[in-house]
JSON list of N, CA and C in Angstrom, two decimals:
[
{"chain": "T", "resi": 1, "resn": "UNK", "atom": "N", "xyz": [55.09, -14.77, -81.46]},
{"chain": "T", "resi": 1, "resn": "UNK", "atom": "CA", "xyz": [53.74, -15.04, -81.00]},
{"chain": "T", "resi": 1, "resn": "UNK", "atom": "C", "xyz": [52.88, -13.79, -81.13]},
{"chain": "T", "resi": 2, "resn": "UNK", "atom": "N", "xyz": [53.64, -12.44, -80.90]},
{"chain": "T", "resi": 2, "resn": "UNK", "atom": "CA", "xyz": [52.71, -11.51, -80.84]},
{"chain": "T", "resi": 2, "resn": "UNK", "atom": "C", "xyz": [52.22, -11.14, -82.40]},
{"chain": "T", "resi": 3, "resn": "UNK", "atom": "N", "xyz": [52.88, -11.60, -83.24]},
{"chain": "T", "resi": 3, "resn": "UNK", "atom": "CA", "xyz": [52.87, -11.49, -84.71]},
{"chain": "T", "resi": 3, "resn": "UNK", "atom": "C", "xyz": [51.30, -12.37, -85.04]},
{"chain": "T", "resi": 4, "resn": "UNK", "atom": "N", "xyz": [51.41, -13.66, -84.75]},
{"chain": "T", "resi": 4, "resn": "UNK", "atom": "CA", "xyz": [50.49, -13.99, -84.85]},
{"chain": "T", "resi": 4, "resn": "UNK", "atom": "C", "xyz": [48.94, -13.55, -83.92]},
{"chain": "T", "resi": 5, "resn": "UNK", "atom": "N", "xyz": [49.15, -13.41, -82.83]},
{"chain": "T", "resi": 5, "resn": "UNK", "atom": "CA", "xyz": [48.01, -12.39, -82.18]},
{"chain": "T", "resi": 5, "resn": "UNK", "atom": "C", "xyz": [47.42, -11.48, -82.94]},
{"chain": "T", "resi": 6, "resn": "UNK", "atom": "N", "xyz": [48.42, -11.02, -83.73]},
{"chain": "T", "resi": 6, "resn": "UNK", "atom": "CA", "xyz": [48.21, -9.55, -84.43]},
{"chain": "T", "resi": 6, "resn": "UNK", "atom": "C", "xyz": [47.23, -10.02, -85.53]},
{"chain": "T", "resi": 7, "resn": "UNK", "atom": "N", "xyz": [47.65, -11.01, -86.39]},
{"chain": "T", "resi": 7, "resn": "UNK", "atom": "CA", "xyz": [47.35, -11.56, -87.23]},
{"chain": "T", "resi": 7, "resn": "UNK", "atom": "C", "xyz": [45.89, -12.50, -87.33]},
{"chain": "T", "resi": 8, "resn": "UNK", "atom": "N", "xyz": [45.44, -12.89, -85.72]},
{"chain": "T", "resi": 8, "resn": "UNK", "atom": "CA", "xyz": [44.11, -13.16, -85.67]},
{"chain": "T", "resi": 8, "resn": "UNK", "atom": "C", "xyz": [43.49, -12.22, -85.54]},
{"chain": "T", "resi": 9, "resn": "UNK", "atom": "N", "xyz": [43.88, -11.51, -85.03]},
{"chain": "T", "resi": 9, "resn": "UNK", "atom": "CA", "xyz": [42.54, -9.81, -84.80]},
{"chain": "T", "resi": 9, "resn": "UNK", "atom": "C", "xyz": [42.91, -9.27, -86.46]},
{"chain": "T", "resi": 10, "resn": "UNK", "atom": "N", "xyz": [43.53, -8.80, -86.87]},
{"chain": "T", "resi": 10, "resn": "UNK", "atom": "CA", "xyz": [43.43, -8.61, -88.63]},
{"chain": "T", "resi": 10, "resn": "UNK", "atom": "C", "xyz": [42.34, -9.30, -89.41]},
{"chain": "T", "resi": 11, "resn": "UNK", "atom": "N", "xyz": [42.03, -10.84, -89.01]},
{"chain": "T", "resi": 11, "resn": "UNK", "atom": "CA", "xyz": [41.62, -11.94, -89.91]},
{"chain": "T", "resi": 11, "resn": "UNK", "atom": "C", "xyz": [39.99, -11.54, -89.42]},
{"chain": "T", "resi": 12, "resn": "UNK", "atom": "N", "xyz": [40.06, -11.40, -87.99]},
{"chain": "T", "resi": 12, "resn": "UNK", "atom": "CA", "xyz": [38.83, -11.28, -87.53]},
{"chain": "T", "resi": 12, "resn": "UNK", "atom": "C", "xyz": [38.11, -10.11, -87.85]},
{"chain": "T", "resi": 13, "resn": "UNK", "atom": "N", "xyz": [38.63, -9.45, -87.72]},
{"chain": "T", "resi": 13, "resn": "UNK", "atom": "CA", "xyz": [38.50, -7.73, -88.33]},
{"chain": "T", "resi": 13, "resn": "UNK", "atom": "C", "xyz": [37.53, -8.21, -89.85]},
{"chain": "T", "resi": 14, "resn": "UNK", "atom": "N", "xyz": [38.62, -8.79, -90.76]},
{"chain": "T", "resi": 14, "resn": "UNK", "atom": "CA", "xyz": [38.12, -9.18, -91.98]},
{"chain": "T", "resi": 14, "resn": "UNK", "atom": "C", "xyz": [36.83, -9.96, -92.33]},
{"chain": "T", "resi": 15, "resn": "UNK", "atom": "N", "xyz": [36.88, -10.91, -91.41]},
{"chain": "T", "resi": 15, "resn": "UNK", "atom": "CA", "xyz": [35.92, -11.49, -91.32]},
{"chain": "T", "resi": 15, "resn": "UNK", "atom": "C", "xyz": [34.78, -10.80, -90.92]},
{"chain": "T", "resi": 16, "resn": "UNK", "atom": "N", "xyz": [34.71, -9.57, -90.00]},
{"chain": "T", "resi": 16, "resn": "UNK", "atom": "CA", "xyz": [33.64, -9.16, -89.67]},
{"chain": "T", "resi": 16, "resn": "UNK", "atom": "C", "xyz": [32.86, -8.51, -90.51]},
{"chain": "T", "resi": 17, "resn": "UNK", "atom": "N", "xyz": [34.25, -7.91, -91.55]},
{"chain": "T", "resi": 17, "resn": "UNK", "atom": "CA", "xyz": [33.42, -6.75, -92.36]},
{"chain": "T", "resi": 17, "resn": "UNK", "atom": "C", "xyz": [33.28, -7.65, -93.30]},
{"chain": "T", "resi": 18, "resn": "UNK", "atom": "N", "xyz": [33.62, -8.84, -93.45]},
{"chain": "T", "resi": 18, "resn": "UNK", "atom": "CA", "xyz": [32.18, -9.58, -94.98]},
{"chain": "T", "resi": 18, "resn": "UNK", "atom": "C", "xyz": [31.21, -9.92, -94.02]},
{"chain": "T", "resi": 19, "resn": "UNK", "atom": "N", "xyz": [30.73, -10.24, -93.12]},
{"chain": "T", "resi": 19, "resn": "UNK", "atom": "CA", "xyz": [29.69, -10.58, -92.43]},
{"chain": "T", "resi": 19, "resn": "UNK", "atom": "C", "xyz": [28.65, -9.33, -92.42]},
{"chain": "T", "resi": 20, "resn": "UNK", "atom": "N", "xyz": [29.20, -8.09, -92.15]},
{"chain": "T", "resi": 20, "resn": "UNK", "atom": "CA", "xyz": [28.59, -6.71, -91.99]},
{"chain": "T", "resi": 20, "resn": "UNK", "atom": "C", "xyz": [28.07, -6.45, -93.52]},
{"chain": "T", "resi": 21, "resn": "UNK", "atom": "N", "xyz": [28.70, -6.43, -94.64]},
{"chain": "T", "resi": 21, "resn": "UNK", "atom": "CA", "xyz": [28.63, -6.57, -95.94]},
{"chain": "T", "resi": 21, "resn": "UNK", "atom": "C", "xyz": [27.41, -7.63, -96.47]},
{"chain": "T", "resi": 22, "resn": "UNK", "atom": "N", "xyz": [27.37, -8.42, -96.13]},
{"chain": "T", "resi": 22, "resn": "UNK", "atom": "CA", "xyz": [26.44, -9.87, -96.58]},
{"chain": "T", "resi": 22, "resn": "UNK", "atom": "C", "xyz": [25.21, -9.30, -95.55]},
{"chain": "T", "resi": 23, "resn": "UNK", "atom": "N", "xyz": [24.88, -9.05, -94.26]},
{"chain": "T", "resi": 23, "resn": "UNK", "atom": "CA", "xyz": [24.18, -8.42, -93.62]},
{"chain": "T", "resi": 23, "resn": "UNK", "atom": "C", "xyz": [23.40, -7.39, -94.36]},
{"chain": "T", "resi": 24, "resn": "UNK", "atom": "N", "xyz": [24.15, -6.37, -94.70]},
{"chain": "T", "resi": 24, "resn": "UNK", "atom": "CA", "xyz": [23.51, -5.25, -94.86]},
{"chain": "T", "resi": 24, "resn": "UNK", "atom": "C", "xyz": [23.01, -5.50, -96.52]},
{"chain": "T", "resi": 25, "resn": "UNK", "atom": "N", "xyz": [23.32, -6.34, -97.44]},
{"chain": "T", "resi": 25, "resn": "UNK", "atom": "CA", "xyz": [22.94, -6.96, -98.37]},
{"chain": "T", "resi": 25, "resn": "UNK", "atom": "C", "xyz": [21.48, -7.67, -98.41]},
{"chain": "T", "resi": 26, "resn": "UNK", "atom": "N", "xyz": [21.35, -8.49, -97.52]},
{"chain": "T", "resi": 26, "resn": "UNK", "atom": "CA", "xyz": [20.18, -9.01, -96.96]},
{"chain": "T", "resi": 26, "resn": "UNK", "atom": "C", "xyz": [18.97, -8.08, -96.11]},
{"chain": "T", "resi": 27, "resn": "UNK", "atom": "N", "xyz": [19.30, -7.23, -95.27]},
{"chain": "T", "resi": 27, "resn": "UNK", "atom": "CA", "xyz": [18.86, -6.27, -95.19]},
{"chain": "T", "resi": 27, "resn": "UNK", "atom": "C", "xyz": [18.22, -5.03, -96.09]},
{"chain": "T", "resi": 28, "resn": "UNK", "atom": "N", "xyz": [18.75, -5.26, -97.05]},
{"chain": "T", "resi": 28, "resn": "UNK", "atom": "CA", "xyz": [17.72, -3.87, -97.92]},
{"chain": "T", "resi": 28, "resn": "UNK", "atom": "C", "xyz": [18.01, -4.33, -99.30]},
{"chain": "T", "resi": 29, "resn": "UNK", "atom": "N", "xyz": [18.11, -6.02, -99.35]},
{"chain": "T", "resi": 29, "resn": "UNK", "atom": "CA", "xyz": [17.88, -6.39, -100.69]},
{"chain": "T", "resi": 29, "resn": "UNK", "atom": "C", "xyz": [18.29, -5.93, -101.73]},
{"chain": "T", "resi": 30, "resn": "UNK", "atom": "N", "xyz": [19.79, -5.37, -101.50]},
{"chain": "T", "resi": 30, "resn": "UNK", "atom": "CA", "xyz": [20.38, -4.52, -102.26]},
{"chain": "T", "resi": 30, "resn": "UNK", "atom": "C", "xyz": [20.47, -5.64, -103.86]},
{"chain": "T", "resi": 31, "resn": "UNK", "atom": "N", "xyz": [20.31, -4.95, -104.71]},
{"chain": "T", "resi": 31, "resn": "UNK", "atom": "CA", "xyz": [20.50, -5.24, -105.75]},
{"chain": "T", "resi": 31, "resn": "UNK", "atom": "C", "xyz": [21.81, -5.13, -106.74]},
{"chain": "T", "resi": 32, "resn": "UNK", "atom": "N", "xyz": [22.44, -4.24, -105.61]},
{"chain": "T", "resi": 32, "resn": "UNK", "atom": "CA", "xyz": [24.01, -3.85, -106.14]},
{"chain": "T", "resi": 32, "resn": "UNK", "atom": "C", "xyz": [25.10, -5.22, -105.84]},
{"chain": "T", "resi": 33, "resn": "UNK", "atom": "N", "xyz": [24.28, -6.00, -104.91]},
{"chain": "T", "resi": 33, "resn": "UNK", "atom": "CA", "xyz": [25.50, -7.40, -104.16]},
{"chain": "T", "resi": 33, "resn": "UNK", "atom": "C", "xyz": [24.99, -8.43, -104.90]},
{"chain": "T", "resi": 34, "resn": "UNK", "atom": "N", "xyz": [25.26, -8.91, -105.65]},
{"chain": "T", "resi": 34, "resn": "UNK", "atom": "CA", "xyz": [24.49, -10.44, -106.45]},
{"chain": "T", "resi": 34, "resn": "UNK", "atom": "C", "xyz": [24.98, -11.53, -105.80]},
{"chain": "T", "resi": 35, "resn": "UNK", "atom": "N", "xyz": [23.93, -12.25, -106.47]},
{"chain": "T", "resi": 35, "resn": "UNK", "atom": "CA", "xyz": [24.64, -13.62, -105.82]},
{"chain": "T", "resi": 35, "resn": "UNK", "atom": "C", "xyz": [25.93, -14.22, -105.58]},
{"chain": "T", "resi": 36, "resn": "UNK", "atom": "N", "xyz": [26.86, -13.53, -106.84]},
{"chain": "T", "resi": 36, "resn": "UNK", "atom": "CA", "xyz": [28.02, -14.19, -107.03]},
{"chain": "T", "resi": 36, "resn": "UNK", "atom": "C", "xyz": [29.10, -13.23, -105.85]},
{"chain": "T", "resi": 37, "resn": "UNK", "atom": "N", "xyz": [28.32, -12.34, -105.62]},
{"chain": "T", "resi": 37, "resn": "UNK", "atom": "CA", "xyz": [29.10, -11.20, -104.83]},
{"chain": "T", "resi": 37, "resn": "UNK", "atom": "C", "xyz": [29.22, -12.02, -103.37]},
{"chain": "T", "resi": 38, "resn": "UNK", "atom": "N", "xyz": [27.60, -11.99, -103.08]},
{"chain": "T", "resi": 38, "resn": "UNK", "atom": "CA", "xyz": [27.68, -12.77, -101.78]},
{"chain": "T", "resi": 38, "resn": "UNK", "atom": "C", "xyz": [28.69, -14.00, -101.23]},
{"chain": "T", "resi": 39, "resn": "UNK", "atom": "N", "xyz": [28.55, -14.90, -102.89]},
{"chain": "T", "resi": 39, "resn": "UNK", "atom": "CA", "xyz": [29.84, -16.36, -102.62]},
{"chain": "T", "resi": 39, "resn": "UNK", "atom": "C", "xyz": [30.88, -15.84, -102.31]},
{"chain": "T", "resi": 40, "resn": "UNK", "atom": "N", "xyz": [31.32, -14.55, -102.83]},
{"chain": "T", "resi": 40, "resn": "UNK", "atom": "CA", "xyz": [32.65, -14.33, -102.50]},
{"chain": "T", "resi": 40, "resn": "UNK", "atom": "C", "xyz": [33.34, -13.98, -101.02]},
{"chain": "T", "resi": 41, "resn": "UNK", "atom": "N", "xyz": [31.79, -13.04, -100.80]},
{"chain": "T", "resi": 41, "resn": "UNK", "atom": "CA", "xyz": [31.99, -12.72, -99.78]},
{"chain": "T", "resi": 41, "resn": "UNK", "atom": "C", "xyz": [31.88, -13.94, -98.42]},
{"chain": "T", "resi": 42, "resn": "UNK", "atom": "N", "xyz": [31.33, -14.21, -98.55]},
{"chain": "T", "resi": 42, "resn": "UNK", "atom": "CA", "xyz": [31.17, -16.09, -97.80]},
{"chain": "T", "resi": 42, "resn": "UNK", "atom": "C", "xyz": [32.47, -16.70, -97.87]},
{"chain": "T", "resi": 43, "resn": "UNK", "atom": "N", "xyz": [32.99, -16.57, -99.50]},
{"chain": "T", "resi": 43, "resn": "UNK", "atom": "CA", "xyz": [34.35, -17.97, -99.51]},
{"chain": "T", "resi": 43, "resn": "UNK", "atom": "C", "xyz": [35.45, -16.86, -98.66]},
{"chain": "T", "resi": 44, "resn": "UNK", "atom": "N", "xyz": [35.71, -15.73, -98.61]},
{"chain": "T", "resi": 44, "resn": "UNK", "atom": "CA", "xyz": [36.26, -15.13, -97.97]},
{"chain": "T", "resi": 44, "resn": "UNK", "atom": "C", "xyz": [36.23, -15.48, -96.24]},
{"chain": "T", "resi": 45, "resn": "UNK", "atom": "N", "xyz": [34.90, -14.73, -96.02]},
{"chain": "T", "resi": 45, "resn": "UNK", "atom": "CA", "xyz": [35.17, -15.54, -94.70]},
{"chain": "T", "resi": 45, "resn": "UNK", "atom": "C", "xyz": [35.06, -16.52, -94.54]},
{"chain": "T", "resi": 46, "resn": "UNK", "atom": "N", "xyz": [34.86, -17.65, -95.01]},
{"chain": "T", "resi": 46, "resn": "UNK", "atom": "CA", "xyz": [35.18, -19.13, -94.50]},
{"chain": "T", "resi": 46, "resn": "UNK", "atom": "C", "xyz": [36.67, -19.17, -94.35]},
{"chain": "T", "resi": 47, "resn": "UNK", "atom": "N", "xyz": [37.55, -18.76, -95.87]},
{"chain": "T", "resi": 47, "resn": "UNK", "atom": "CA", "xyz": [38.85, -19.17, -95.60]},
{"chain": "T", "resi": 47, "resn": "UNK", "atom": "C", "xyz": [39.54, -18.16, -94.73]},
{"chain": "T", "resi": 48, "resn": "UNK", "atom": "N", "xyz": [38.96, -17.10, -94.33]},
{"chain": "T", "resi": 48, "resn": "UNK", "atom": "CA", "xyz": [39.83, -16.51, -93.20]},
{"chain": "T", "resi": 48, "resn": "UNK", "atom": "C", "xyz": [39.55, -17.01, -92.04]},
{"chain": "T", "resi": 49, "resn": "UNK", "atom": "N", "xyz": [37.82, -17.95, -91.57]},
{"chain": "T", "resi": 49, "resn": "UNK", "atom": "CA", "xyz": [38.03, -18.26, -90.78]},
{"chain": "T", "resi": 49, "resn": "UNK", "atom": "C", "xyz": [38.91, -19.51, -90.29]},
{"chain": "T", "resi": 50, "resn": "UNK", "atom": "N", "xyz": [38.94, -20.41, -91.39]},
{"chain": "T", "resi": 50, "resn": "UNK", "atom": "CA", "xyz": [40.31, -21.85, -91.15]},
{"chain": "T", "resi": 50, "resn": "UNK", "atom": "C", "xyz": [41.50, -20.84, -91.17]},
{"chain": "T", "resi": 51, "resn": "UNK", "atom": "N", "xyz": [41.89, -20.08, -91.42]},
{"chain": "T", "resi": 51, "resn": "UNK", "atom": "CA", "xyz": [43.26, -19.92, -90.92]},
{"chain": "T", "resi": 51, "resn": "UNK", "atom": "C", "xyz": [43.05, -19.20, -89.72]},
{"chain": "T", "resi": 52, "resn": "UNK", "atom": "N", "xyz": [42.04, -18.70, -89.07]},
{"chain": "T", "resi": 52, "resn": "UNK", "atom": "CA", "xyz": [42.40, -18.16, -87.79]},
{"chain": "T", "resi": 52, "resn": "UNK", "atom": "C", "xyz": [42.43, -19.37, -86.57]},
{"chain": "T", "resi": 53, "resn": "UNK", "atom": "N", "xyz": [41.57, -20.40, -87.73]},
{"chain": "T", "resi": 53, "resn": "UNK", "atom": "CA", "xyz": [41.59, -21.51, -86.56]},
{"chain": "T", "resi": 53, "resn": "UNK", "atom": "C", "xyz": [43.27, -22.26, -86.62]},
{"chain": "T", "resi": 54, "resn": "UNK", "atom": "N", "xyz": [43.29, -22.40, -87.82]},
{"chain": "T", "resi": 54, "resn": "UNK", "atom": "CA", "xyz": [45.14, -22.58, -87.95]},
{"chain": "T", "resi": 54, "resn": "UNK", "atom": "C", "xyz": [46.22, -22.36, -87.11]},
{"chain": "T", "resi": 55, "resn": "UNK", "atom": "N", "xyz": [45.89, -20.83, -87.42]},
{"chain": "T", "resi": 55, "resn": "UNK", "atom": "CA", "xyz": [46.86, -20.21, -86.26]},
{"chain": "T", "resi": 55, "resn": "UNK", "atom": "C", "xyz": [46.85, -19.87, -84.85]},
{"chain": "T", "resi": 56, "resn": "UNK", "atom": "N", "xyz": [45.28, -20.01, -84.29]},
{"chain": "T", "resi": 56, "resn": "UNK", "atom": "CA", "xyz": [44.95, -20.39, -82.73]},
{"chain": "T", "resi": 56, "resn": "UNK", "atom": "C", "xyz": [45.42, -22.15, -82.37]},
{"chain": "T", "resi": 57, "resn": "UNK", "atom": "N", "xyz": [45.35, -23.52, -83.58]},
{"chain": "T", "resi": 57, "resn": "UNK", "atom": "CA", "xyz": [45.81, -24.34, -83.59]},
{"chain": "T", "resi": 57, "resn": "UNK", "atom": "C", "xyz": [47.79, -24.09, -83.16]},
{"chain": "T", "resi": 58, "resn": "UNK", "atom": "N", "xyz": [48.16, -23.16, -83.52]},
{"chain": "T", "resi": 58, "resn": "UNK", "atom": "CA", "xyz": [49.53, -23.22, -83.71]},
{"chain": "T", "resi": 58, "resn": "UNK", "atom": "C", "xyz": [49.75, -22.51, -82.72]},
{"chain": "T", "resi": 59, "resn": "UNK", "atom": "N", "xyz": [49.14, -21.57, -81.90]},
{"chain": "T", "resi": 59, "resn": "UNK", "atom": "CA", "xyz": [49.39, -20.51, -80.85]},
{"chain": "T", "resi": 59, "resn": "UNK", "atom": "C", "xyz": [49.23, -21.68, -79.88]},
{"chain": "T", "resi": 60, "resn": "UNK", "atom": "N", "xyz": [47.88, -22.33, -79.50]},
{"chain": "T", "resi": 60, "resn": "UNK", "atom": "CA", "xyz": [48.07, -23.61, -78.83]},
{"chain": "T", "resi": 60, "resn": "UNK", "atom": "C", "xyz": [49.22, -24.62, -78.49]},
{"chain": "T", "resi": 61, "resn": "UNK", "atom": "N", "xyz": [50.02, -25.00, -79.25]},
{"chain": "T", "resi": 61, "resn": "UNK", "atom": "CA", "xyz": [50.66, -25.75, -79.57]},
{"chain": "T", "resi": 61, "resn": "UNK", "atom": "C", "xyz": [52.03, -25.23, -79.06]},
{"chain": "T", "resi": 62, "resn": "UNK", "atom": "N", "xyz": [52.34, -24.01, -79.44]},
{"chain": "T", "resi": 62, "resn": "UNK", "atom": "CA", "xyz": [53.38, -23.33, -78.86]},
{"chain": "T", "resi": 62, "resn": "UNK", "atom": "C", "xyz": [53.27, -23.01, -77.52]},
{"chain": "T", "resi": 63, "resn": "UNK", "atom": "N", "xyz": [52.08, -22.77, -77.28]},
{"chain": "T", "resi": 63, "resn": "UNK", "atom": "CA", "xyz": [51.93, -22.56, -75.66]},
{"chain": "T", "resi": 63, "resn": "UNK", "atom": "C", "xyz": [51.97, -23.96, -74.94]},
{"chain": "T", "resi": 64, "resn": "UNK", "atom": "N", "xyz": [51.79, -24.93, -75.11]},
{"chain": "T", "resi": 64, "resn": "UNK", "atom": "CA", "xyz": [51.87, -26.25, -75.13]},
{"chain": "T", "resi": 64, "resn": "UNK", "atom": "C", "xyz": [53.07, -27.36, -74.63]},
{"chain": "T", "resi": 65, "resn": "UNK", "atom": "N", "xyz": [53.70, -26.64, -75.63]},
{"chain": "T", "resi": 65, "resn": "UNK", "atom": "CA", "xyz": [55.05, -27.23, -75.58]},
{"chain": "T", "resi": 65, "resn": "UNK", "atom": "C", "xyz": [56.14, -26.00, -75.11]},
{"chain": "T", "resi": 66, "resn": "UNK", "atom": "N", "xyz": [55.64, -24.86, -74.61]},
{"chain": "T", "resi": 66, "resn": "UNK", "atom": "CA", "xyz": [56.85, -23.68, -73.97]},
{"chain": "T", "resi": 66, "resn": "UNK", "atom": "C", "xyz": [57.15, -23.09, -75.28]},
{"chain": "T", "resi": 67, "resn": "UNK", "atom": "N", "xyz": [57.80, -23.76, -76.25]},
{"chain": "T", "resi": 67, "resn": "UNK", "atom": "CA", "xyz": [58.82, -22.56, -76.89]},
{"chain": "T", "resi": 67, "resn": "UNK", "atom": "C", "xyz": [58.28, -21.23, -77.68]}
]
């Protein structure tokens, strides 16, 4: 369990810094982040955020049922 704990603060971590990234992109209209940069940075955090929901789904579940 603590593995996975570990493993949502990692994801979240990740997630923050494309959010901070796409932010500061929008912010000074950087011309260095293109569009295609931004998708990435987006499809990134989207799919880190379904697996943090995944594995709060599965931390649930274990807490749930005890084992």
């Amino acid at each position: 369990m603590e593995d996975k704990i570990a493993d949502l603060y990692l994801q979240l971590q990740e997630v923050r810094s494309c959010i901070i990234i796409l932010q500061k992109a929008i912010e000074n209209e950087s011309e260095e982040i293109g569009l295609s940069d931004i998708n990435n940075y987006l499809t990134i955090a989207l799919d880190k955020t379904n697996n943090i929901i995944s594995v709060y789904d599965s931390i649930q579940k274990t807490l749930s049922t005890g084992d």
